[in-house]
PDB file of N, CA and C in Angstrom:
ATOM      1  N   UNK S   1      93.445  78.390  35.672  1.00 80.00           N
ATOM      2  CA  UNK S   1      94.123  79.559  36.153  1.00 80.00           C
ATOM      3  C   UNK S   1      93.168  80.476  36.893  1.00 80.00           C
ATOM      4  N   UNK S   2      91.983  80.493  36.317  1.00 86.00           N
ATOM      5  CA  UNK S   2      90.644  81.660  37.058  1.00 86.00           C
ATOM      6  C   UNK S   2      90.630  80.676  38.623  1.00 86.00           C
ATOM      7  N   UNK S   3      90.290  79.631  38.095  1.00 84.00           N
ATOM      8  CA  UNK S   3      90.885  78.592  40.138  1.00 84.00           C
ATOM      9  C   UNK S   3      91.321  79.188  41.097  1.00 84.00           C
ATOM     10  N   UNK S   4      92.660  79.143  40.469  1.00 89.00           N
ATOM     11  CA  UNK S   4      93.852  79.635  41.106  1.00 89.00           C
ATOM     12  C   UNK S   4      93.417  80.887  41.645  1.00 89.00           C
ATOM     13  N   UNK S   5      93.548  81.900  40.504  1.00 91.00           N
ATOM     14  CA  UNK S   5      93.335  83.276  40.884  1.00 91.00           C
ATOM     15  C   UNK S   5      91.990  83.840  41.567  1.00 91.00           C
ATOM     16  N   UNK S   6      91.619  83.032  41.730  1.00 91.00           N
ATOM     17  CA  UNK S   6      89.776  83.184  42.514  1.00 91.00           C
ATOM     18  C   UNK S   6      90.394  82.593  44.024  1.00 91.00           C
ATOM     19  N   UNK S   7      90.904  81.737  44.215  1.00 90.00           N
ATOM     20  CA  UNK S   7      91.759  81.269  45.505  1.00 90.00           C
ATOM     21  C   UNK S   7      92.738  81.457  46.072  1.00 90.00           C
ATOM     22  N   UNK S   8      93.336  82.386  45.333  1.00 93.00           N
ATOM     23  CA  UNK S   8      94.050  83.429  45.615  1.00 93.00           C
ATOM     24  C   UNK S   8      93.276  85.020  46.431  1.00 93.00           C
ATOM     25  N   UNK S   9      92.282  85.283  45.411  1.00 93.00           N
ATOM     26  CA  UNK S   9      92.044  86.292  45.961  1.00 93.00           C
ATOM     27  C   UNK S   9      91.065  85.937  47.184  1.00 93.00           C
ATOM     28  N   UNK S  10      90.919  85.119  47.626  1.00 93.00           N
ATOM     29  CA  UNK S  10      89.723  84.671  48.662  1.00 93.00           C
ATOM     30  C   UNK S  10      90.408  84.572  49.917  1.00 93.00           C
ATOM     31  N   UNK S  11      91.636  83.756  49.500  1.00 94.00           N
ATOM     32  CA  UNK S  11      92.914  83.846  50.579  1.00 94.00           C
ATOM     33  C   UNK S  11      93.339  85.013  51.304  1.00 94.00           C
ATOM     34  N   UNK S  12      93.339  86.073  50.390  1.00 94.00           N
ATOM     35  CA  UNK S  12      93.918  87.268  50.722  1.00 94.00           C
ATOM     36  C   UNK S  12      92.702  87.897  51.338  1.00 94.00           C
ATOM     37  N   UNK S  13      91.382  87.714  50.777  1.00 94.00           N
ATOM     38  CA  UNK S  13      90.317  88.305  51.803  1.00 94.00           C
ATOM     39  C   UNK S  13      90.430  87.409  53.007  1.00 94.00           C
ATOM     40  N   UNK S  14      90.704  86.580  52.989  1.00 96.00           N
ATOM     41  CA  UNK S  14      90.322  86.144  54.469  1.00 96.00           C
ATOM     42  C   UNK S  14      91.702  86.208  55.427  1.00 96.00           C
ATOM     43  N   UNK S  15      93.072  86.641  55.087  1.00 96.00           N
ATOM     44  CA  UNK S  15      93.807  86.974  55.484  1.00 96.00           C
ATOM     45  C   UNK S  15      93.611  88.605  55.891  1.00 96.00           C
ATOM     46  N   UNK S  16      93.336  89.119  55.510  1.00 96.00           N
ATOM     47  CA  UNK S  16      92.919  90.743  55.725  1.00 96.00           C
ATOM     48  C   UNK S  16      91.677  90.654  57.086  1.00 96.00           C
ATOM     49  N   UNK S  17      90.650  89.855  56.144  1.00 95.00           N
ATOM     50  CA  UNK S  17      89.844  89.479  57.449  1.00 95.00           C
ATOM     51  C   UNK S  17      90.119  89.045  58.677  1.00 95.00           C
ATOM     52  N   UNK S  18      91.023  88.082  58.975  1.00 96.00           N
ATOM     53  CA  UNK S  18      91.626  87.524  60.360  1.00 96.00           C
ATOM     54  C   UNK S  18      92.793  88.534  60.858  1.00 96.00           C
ATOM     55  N   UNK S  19      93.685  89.368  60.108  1.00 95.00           N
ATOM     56  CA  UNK S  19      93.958  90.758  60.776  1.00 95.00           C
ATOM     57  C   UNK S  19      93.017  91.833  61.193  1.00 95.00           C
ATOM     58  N   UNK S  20      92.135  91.960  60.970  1.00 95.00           N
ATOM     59  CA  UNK S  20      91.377  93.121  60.838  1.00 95.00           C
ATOM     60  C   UNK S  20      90.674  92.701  61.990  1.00 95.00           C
ATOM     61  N   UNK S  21      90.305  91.382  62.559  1.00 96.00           N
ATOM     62  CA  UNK S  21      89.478  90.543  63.821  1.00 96.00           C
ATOM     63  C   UNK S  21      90.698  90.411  64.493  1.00 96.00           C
ATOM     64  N   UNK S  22      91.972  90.069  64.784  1.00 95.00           N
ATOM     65  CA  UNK S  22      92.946  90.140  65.209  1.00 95.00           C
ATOM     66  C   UNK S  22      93.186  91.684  65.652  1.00 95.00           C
ATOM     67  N   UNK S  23      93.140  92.959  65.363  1.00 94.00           N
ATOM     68  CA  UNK S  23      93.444  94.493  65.310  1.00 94.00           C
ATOM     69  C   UNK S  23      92.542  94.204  66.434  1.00 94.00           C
ATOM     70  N   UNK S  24      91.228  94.360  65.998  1.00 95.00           N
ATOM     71  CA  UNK S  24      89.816  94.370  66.939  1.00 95.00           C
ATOM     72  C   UNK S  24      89.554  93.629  68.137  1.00 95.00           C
ATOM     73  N   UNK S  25      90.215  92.444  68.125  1.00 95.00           N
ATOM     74  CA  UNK S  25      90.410  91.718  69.791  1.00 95.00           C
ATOM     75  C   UNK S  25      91.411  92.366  70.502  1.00 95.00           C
ATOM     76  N   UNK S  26      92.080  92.626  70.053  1.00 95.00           N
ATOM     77  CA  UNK S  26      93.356  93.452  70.422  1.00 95.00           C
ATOM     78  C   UNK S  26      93.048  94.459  71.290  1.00 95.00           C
ATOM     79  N   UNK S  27      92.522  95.414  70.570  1.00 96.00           N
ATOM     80  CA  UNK S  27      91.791  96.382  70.958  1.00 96.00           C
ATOM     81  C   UNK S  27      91.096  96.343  72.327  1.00 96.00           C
ATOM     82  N   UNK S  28      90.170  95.560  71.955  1.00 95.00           N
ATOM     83  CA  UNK S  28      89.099  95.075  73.094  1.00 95.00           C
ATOM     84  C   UNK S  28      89.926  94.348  74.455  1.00 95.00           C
ATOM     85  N   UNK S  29      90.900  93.516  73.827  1.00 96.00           N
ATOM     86  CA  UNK S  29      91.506  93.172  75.051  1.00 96.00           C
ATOM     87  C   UNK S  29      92.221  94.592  76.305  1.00 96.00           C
ATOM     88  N   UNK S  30      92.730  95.396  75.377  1.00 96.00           N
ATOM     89  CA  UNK S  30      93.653  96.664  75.816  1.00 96.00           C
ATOM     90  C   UNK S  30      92.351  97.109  76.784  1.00 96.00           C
ATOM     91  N   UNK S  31      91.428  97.578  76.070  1.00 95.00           N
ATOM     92  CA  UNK S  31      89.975  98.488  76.793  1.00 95.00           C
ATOM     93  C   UNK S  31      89.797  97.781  77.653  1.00 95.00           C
ATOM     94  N   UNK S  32      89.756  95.806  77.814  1.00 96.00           N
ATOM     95  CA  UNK S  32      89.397  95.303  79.200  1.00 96.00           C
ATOM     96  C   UNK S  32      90.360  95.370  80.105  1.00 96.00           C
ATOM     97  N   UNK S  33      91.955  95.611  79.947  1.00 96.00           N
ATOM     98  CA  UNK S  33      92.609  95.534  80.720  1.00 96.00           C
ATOM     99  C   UNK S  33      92.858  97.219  81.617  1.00 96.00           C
ATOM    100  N   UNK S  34      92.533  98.143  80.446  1.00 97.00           N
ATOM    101  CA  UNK S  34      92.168  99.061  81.196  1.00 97.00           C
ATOM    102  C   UNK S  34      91.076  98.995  82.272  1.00 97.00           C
ATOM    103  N   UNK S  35      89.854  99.270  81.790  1.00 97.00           N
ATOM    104  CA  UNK S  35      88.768  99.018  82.818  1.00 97.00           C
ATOM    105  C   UNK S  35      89.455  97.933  83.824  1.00 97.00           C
ATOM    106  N   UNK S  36      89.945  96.724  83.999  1.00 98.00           N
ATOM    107  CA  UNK S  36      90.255  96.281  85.030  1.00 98.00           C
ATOM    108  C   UNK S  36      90.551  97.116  85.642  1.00 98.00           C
ATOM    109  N   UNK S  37      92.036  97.730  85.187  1.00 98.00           N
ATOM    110  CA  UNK S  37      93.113  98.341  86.029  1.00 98.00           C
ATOM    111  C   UNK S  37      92.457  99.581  87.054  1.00 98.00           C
ATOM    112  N   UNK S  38      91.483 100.176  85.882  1.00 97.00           N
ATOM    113  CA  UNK S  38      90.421 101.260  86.610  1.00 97.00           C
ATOM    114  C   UNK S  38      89.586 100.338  87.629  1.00 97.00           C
ATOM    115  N   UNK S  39      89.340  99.736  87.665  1.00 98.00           N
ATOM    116  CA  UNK S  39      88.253  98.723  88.663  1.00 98.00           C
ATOM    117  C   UNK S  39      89.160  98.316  90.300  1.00 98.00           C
ATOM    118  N   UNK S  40      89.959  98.162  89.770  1.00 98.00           N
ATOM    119  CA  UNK S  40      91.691  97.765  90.727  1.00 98.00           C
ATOM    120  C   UNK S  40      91.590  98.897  91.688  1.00 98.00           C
ATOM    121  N   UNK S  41      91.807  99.933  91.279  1.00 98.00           N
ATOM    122  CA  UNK S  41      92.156 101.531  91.435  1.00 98.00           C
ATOM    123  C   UNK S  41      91.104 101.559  92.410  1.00 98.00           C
ATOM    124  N   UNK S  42      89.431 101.608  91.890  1.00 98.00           N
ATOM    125  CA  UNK S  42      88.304 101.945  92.831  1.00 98.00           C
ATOM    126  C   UNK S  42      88.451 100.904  93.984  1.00 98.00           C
ATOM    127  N   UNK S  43      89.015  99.814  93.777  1.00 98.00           N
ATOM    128  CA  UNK S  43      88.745  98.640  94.887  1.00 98.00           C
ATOM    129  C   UNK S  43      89.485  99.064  96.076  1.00 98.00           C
ATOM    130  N   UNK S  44      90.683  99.682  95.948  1.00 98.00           N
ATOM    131  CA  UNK S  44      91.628  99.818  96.622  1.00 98.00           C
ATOM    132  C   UNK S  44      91.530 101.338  97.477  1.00 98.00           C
ATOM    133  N   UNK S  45      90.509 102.166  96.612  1.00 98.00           N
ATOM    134  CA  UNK S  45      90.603 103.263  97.246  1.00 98.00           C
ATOM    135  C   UNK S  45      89.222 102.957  98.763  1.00 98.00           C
ATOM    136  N   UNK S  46      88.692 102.393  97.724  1.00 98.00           N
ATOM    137  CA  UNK S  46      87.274 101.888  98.631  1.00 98.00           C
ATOM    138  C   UNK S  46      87.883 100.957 100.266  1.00 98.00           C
ATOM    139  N   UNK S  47      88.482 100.102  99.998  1.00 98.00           N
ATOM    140  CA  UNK S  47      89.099  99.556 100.797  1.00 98.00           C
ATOM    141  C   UNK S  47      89.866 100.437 101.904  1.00 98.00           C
ATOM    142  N   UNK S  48      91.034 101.462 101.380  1.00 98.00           N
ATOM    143  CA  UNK S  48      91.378 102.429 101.934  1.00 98.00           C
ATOM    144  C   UNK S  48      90.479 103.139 102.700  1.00 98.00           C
ATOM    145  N   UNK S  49      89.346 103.375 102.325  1.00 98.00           N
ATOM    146  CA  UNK S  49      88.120 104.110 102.562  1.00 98.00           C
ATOM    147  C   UNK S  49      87.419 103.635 103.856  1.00 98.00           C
ATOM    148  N   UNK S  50      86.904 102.498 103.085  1.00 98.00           N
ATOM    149  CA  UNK S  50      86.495 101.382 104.735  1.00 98.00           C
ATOM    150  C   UNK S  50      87.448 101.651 105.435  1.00 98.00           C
ATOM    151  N   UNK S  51      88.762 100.799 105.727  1.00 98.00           N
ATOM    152  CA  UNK S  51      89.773 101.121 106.782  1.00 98.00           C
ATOM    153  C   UNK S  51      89.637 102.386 107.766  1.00 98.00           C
ATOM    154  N   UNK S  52      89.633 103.278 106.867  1.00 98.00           N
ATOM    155  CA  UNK S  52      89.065 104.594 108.265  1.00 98.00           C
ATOM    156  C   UNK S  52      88.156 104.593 108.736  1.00 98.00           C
ATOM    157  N   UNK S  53      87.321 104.662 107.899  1.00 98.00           N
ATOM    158  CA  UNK S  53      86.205 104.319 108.550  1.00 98.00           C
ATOM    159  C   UNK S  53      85.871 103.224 109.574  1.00 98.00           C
ATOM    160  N   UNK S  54      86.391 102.527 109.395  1.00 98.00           N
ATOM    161  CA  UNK S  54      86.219 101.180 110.811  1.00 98.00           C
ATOM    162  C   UNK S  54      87.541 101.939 111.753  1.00 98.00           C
ATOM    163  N   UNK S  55      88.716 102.766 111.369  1.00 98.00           N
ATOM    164  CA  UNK S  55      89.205 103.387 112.825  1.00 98.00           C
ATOM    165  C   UNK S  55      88.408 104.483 113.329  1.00 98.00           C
ATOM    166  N   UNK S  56      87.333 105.195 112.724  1.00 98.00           N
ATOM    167  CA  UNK S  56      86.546 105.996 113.306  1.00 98.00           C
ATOM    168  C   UNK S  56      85.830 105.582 113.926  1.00 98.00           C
ATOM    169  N   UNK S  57      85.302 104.331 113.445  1.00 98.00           N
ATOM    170  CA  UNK S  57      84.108 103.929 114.437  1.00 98.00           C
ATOM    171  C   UNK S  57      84.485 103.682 115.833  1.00 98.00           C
ATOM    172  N   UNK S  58      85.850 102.605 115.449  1.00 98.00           N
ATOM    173  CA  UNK S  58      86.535 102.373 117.198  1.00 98.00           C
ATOM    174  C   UNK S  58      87.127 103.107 117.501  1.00 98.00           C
ATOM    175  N   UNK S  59      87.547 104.721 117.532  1.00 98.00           N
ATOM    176  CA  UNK S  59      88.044 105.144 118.419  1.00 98.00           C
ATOM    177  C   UNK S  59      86.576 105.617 118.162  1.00 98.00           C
ATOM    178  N   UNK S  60      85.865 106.003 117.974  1.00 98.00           N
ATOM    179  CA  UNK S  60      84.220 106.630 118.623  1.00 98.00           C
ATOM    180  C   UNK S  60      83.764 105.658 119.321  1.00 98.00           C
ATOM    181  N   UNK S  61      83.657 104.607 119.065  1.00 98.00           N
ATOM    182  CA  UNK S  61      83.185 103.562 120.499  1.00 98.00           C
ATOM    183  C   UNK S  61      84.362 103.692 121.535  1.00 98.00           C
ATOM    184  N   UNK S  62      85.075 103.868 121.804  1.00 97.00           N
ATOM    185  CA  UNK S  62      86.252 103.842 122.637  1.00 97.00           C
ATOM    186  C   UNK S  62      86.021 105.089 123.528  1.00 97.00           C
ATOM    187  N   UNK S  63      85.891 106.396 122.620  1.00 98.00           N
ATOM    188  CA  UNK S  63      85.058 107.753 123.687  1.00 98.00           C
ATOM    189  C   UNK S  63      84.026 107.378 124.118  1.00 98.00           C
ATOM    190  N   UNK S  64      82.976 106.733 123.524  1.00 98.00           N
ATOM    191  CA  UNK S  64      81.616 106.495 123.911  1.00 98.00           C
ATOM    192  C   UNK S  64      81.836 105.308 125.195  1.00 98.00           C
ATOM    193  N   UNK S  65      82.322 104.628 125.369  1.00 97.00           N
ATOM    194  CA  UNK S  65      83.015 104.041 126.722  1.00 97.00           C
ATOM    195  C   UNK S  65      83.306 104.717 127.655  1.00 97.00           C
ATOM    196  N   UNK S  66      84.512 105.691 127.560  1.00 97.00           N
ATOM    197  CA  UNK S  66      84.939 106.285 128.504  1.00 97.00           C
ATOM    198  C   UNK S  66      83.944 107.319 128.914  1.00 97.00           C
ATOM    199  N   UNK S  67      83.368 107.728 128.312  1.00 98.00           N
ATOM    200  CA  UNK S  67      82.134 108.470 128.558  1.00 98.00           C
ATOM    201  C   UNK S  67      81.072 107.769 129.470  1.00 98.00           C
ATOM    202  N   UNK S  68      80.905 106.634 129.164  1.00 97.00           N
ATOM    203  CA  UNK S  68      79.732 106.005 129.559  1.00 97.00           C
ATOM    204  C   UNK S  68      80.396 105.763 131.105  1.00 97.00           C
ATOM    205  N   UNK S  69      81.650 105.327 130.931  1.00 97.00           N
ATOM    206  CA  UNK S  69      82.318 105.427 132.390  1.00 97.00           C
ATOM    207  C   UNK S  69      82.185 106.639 133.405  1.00 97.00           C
ATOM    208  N   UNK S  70      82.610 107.955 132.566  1.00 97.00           N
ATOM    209  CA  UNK S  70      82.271 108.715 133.459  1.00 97.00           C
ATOM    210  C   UNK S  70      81.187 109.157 134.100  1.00 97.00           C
ATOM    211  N   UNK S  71      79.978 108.914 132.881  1.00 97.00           N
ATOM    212  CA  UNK S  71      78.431 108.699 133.586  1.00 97.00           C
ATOM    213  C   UNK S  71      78.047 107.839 134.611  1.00 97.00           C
ATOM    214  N   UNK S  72      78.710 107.133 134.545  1.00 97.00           N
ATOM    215  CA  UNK S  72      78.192 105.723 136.024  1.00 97.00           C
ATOM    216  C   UNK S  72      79.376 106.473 136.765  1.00 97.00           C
ATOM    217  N   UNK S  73      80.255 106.911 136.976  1.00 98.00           N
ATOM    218  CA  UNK S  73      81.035 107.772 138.105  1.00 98.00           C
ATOM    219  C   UNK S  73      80.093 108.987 138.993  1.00 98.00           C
ATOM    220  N   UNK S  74      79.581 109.543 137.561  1.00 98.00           N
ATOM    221  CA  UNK S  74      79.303 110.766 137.887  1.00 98.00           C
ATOM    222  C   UNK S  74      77.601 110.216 138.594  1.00 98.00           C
ATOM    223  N   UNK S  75      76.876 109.487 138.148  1.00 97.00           N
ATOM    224  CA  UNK S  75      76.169 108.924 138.804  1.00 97.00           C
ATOM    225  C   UNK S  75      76.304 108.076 140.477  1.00 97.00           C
ATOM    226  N   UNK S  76      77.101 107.784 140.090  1.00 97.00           N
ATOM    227  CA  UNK S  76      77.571 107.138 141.751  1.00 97.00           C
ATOM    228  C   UNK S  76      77.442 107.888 142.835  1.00 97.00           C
ATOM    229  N   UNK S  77      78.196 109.365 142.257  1.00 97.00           N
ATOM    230  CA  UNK S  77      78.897 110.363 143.252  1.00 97.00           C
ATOM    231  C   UNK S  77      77.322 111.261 144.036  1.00 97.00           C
ATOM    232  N   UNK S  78      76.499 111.425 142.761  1.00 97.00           N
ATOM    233  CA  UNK S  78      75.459 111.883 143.147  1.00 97.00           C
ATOM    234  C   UNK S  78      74.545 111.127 143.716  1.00 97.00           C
ATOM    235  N   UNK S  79      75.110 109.799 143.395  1.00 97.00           N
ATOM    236  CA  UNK S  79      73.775 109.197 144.644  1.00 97.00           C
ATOM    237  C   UNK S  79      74.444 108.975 145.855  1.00 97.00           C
ATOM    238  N   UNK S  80      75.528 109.239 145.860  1.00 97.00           N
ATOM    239  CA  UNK S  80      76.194 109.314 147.483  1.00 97.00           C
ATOM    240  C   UNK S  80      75.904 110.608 147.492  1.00 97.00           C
ATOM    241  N   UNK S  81      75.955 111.153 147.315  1.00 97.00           N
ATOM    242  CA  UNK S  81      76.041 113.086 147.665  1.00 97.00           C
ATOM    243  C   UNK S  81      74.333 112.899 148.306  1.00 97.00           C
ATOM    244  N   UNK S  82      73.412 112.579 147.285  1.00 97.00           N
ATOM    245  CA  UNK S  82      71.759 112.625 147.884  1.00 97.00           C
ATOM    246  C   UNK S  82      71.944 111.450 149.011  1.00 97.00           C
ATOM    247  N   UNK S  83      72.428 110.679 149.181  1.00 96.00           N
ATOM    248  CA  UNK S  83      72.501 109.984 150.605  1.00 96.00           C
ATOM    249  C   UNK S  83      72.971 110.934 151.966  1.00 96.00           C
ATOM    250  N   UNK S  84      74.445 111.587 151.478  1.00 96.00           N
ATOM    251  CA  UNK S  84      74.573 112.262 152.571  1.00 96.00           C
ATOM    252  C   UNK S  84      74.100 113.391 152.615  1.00 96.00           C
ATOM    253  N   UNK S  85      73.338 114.084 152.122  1.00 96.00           N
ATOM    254  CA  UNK S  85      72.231 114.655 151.840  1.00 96.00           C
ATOM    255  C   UNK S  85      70.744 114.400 152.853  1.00 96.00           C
ATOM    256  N   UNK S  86      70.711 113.480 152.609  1.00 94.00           N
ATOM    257  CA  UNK S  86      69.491 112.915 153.082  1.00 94.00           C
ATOM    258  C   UNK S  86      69.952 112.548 154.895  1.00 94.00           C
ATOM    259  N   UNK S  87      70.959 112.119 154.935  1.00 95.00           N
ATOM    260  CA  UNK S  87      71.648 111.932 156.359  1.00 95.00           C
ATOM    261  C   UNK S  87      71.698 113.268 157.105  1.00 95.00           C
ATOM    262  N   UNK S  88      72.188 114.505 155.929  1.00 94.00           N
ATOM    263  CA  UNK S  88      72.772 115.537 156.998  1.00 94.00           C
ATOM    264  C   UNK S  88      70.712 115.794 157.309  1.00 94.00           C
ATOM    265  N   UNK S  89      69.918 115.824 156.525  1.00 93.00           N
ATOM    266  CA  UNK S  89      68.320 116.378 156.477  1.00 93.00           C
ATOM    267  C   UNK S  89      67.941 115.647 157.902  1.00 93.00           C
ATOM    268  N   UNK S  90      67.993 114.365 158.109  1.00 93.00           N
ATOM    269  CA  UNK S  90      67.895 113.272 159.427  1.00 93.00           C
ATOM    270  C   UNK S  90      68.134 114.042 160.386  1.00 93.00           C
ATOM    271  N   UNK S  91      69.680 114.161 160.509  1.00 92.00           N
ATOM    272  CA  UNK S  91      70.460 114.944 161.328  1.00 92.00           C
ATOM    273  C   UNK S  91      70.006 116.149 162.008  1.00 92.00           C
ATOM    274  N   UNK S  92      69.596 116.723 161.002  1.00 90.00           N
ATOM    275  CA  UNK S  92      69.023 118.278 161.684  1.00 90.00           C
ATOM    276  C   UNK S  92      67.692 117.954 161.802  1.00 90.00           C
ATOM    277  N   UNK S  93      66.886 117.287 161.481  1.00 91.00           N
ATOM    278  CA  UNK S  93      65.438 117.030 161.892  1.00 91.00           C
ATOM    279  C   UNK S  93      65.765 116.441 163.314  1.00 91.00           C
ATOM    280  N   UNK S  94      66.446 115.198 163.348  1.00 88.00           N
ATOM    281  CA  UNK S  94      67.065 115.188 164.939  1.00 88.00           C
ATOM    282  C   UNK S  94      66.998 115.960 165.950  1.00 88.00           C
ATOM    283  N   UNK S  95      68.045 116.841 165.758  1.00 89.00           N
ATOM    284  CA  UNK S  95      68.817 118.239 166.135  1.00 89.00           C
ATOM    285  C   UNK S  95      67.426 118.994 166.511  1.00 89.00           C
ATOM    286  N   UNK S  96      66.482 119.614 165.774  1.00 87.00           N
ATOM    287  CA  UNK S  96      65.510 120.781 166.252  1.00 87.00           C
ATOM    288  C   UNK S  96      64.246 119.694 167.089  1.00 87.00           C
ATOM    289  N   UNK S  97      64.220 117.859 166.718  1.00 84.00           N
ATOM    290  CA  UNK S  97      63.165 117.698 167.552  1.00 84.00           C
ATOM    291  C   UNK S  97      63.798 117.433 169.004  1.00 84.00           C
ATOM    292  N   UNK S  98      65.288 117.555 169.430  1.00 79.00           N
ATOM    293  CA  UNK S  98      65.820 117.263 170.640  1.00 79.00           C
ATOM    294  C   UNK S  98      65.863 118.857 171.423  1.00 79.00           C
ATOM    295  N   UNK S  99      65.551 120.054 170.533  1.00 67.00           N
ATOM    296  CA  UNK S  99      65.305 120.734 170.904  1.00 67.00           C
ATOM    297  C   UNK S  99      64.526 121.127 171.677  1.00 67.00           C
TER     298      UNK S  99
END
């Protein structure tokens, strides 16, 4: 009967024990699925994050183009302007040595 009742009570500790490790995975599982869910959250904001950031960059390369365009315009114009510049200078050096 002490058998019995010694295997009995060993049963019941180790039944208490495998709830009590059962409670505790439990647990731990909940806390990892949080932290995922928190991990989820940062991925997505980050992502969100990048995304603008890569439309800032291309519409800033996109001004920095049109810009660069208007510099080779605005360059052009002035080296025609110092050409005819330099033509009208000819011109009147002409002009006072026909004088």
């Amino acid at each position: 009967m002490t058998f019995v009742l010694l295997g009995i009570v060993l049963l019941y500790v180790a039944i208490i024990f495998l709830v009590w490790q059962l409670g505790k995975l439990s647990k731990e599982n909940k806390d990892s699925l949080l932290m995922i869910q928190d991990q989820e959250t940062k991925i997505a904001a980050q992502e969100d994050h990048l995304k603008k950031t890569l439309e800032i960059m291309q519409d800033l390369a996109k001004k920095m183009h049109i810009q660069q365009e208007v510099l080779d315009q605005t360059t052009a114009r002035l080296n025609q302007v110092e050409f005819q510049n330099a033509e009208l200078v000819r011109i009147l050096q002409n002009q006072q040595s026909s004088h």
